[in-house]
PDB file of C-alpha atoms in Angstrom:
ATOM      1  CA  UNK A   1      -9.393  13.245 -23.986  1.00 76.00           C
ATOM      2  CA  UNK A   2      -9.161  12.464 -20.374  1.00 81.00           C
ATOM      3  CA  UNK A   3      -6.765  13.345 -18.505  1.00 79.00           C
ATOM      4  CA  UNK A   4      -5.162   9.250 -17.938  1.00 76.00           C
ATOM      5  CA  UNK A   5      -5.246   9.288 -21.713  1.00 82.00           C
ATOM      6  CA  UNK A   6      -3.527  12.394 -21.393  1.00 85.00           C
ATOM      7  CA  UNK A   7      -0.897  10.659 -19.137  1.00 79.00           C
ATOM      8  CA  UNK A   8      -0.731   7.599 -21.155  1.00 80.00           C
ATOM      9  CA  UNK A   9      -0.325   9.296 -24.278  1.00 85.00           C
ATOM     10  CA  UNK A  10       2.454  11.661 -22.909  1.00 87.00           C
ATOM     11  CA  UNK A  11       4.363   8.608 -21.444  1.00 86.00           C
ATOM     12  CA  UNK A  12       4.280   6.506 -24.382  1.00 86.00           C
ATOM     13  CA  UNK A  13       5.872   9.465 -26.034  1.00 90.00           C
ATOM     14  CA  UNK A  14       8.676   9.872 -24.089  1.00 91.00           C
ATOM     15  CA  UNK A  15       8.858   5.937 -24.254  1.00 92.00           C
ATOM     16  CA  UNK A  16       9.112   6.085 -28.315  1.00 91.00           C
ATOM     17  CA  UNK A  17      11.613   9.188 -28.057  1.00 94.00           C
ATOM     18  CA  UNK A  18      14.161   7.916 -25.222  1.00 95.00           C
ATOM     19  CA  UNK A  19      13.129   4.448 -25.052  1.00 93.00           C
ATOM     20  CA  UNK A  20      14.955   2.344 -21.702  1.00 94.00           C
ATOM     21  CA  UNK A  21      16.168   5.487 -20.027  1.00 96.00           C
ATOM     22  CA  UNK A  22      12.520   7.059 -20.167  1.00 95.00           C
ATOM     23  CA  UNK A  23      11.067   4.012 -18.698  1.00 95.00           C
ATOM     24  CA  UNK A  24      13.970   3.663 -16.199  1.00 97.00           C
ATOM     25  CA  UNK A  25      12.728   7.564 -15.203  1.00 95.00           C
ATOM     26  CA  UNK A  26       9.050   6.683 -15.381  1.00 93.00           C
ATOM     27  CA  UNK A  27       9.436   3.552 -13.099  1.00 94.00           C
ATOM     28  CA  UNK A  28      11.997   6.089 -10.980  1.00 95.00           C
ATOM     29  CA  UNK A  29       9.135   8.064 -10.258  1.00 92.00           C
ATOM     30  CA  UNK A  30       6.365   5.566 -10.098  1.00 92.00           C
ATOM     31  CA  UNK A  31       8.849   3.733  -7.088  1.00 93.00           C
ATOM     32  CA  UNK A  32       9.085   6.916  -5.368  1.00 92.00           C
ATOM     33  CA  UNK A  33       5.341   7.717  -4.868  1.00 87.00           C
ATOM     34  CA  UNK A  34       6.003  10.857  -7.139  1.00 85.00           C
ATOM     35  CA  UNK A  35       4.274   9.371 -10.489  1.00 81.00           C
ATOM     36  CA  UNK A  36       1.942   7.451  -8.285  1.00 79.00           C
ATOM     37  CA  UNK A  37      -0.664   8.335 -11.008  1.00 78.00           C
ATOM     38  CA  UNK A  38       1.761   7.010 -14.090  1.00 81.00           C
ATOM     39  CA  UNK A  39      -0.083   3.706 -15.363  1.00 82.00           C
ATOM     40  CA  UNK A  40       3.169   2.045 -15.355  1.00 84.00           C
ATOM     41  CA  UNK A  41       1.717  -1.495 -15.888  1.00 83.00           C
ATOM     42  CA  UNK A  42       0.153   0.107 -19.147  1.00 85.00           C
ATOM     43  CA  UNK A  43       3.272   2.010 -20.191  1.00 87.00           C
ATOM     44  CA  UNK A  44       5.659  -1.317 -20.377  1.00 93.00           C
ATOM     45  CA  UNK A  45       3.575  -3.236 -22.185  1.00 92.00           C
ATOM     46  CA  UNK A  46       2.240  -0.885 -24.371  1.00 89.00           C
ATOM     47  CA  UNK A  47       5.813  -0.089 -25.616  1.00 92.00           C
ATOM     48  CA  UNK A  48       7.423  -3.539 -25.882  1.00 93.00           C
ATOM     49  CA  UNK A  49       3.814  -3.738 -28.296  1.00 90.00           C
ATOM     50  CA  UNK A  50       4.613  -0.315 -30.146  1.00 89.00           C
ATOM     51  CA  UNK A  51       8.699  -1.138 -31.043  1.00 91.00           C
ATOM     52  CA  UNK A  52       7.599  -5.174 -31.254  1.00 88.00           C
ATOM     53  CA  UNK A  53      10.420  -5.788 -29.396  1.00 85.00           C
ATOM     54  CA  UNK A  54      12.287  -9.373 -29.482  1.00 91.00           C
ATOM     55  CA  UNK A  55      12.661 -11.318 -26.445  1.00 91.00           C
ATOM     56  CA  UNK A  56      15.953  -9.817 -25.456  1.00 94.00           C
ATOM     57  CA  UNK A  57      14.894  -6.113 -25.249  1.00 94.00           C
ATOM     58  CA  UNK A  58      11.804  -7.675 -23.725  1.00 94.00           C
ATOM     59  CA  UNK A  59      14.036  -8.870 -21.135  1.00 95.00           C
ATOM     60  CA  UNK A  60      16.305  -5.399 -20.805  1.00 96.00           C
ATOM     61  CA  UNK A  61      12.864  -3.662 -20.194  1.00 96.00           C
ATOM     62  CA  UNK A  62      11.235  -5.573 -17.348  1.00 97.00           C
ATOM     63  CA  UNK A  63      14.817  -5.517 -15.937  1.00 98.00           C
ATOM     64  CA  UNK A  64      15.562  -1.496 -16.166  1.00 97.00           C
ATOM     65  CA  UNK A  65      11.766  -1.067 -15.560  1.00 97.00           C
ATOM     66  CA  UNK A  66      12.482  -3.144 -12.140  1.00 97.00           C
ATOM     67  CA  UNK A  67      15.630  -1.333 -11.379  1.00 98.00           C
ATOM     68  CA  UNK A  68      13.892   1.820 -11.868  1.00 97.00           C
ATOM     69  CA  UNK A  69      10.830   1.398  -9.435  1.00 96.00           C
ATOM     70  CA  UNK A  70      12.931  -0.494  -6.956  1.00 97.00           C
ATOM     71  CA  UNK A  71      15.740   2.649  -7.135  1.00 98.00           C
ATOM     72  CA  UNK A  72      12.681   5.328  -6.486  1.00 96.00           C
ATOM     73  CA  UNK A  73      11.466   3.151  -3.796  1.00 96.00           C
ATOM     74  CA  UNK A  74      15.177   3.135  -2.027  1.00 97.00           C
ATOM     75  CA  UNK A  75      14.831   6.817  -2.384  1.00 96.00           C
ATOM     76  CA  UNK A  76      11.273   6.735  -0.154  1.00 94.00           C
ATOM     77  CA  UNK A  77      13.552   3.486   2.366  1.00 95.00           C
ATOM     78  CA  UNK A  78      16.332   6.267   3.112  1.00 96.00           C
ATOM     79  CA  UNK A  79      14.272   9.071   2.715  1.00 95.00           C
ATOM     80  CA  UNK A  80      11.869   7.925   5.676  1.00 93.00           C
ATOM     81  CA  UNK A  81      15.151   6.362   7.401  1.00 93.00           C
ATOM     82  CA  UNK A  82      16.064   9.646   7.698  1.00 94.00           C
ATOM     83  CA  UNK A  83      13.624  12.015   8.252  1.00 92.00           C
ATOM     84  CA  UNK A  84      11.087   9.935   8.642  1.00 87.00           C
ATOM     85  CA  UNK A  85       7.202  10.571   7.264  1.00 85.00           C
ATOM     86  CA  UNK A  86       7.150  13.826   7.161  1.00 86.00           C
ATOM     87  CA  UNK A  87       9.711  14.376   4.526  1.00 88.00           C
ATOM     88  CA  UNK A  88       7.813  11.674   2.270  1.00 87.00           C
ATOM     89  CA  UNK A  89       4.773  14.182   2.380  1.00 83.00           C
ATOM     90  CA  UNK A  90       6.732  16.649   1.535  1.00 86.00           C
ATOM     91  CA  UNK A  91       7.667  15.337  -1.815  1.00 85.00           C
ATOM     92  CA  UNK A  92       5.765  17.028  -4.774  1.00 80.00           C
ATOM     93  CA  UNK A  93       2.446  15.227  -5.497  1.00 75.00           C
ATOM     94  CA  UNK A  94       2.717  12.917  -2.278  1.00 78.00           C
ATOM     95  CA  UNK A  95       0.541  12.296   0.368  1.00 74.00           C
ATOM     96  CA  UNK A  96       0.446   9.227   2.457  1.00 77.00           C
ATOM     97  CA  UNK A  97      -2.346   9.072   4.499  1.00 76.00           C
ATOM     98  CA  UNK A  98      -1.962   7.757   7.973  1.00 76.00           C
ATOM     99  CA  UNK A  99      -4.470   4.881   7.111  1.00 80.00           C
ATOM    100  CA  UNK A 100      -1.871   4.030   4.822  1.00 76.00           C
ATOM    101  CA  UNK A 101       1.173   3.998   6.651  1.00 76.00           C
ATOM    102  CA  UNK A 102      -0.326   2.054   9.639  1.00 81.00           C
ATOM    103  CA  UNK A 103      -1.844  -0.688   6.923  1.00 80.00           C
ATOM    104  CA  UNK A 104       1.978  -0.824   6.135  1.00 80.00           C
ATOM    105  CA  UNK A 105       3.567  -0.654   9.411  1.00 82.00           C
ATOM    106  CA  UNK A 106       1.444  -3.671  10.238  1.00 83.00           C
ATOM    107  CA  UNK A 107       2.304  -5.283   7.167  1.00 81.00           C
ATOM    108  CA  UNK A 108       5.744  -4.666   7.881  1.00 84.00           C
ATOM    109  CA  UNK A 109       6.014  -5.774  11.931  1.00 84.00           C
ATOM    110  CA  UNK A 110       3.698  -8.544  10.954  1.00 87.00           C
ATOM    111  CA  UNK A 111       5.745 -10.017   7.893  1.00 85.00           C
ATOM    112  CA  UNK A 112       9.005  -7.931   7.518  1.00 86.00           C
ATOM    113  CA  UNK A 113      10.889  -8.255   4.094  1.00 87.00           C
ATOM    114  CA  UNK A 114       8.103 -11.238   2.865  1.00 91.00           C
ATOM    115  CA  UNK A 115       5.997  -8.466   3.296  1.00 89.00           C
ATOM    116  CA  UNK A 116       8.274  -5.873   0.935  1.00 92.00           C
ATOM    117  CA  UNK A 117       8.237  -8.797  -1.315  1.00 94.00           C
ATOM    118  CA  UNK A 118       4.126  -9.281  -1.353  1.00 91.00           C
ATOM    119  CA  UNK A 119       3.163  -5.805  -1.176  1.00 87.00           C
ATOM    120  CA  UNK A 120       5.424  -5.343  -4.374  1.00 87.00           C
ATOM    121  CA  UNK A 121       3.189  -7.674  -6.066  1.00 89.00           C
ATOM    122  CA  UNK A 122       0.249  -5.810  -5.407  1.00 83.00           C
ATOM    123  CA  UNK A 123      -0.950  -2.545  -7.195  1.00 73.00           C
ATOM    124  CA  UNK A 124      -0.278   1.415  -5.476  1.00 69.00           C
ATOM    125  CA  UNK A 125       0.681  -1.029  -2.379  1.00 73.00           C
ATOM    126  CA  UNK A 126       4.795  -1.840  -2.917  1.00 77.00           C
ATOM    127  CA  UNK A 127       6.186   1.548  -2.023  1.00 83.00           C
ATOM    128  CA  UNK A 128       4.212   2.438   1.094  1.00 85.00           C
ATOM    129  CA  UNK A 129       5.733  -0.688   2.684  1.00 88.00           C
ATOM    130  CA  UNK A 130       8.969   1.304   2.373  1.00 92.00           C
ATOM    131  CA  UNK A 131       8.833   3.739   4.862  1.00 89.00           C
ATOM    132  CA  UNK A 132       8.522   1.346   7.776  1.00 90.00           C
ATOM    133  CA  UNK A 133      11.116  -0.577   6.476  1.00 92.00           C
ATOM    134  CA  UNK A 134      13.163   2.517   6.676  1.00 92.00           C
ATOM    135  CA  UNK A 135      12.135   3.950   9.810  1.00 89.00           C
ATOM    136  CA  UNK A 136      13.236   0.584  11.026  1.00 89.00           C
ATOM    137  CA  UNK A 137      16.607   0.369   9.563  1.00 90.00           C
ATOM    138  CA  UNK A 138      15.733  -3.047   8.240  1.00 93.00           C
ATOM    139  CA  UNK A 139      18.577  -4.115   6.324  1.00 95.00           C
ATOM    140  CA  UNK A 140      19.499  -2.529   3.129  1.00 96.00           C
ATOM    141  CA  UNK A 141      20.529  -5.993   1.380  1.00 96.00           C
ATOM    142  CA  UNK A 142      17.533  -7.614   2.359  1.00 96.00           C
ATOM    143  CA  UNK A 143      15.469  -4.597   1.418  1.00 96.00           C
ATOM    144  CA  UNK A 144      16.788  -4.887  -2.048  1.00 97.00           C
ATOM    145  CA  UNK A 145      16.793  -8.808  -2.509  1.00 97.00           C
ATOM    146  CA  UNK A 146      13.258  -8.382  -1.854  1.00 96.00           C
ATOM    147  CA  UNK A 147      12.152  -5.705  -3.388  1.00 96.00           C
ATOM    148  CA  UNK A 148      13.700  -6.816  -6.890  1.00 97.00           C
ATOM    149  CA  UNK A 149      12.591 -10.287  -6.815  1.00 97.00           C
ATOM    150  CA  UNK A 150       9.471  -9.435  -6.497  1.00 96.00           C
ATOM    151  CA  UNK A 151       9.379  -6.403  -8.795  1.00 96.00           C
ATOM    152  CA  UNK A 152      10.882  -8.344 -11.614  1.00 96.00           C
ATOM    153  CA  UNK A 153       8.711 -11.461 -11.172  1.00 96.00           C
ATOM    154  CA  UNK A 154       5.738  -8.618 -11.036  1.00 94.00           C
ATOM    155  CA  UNK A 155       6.623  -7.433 -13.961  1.00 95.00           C
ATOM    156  CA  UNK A 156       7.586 -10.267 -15.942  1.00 95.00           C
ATOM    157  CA  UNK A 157       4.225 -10.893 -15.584  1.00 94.00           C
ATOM    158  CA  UNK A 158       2.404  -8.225 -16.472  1.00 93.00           C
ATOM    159  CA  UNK A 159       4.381  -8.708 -19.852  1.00 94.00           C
ATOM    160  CA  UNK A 160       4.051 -12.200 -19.888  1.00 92.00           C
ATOM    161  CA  UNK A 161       0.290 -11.854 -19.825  1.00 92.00           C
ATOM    162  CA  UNK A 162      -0.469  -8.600 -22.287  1.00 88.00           C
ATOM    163  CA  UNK A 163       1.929 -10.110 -25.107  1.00 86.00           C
ATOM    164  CA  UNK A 164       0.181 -13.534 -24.285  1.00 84.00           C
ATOM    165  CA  UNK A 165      -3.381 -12.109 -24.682  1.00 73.00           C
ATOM    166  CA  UNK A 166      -1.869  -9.745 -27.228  1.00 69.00           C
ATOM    167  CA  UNK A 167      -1.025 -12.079 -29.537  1.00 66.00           C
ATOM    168  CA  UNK A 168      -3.841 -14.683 -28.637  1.00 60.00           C
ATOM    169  CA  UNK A 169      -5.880 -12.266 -29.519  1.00 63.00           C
ATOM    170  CA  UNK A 170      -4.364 -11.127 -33.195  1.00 63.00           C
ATOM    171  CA  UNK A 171      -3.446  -7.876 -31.880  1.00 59.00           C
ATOM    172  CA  UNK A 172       0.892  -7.901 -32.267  1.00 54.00           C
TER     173      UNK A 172
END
């Protein structure tokens, strides 16, 4: 077994075991650069599939999934706010490359919170835009408006479309 299917395997576990907190810790993580590696978009769906889950914990899950990456990428906003980069790096399993952080410092000067809102919509992207956001002081409401719109609607659809194709398909 690989180690992703390791991953995946592990994380569905603790899904099946703890159920919403686990994937409120998972998405924690996955928000704060930390589980950067954790197939999150793989995780939800695969356990609203495993517990066939109704509409309504559908709808708990993409929320406390959202909450959860959007609180661990607060922690990376304030972190970087600060202490700036160098304490992100320091985190266990981090490392932002400088390429990185100057693709999202542009981002950032160039679009400001639409830009926390797009990058959140694209994969291993969302997070980075955090740290210039901090290092800015952009506002904390706006920072959150933004980042949870976004990270709901993102994952609303990544639900939306693997219990569509899901069950297109046969498969739930």
């Amino acid at each position: 077994m690989s180690p992703i299917e390791h991953l995946i395997e592990a994380g569905l576990s603790l899904l099946l075991r703890f159920g919403e907190p686990a994937l409120f810790l998972l998405f924690v993580l996955k928000g704060a650069i930390i589980g950067k590696a954790l197939p999150t978009s793989l995780f939800l769906p695969g356990y609203l599939l495993v517990v066939d889950a109704s509409t309504s914990r559908t709808v708990v899950a993409v929320v406390v999934a959202s909450l959860g990456y959007v609180a661990g990428q607060l922690f990376i906003y304030r972190l970087s706010s600060a202490y700036g980069i160098d304490a992100v790096n320091s985190l266990p399993a981090v490392s932002v490359t400088d390429e990185g952080v100057t693709r999202a410092e542009r981002a950032f000067r160039r679009y400001s919170g639409a830009g926390i809102f797009i990058t959140n919509l694209v994969p291993f992207v969302g997070t980075f835009i955090m740290i210039p956001a901090g290092m800015a002081s952009y506002p904390i409401a706006r920072t959150v408006l933004y980042a949870l719109s976004s990270t709901l609607l993102n994952y609303a659809l990544i639900v939306s479309i693997a219990l569509g194709l899901f069950g297109f398909l046969g498969l739930s």
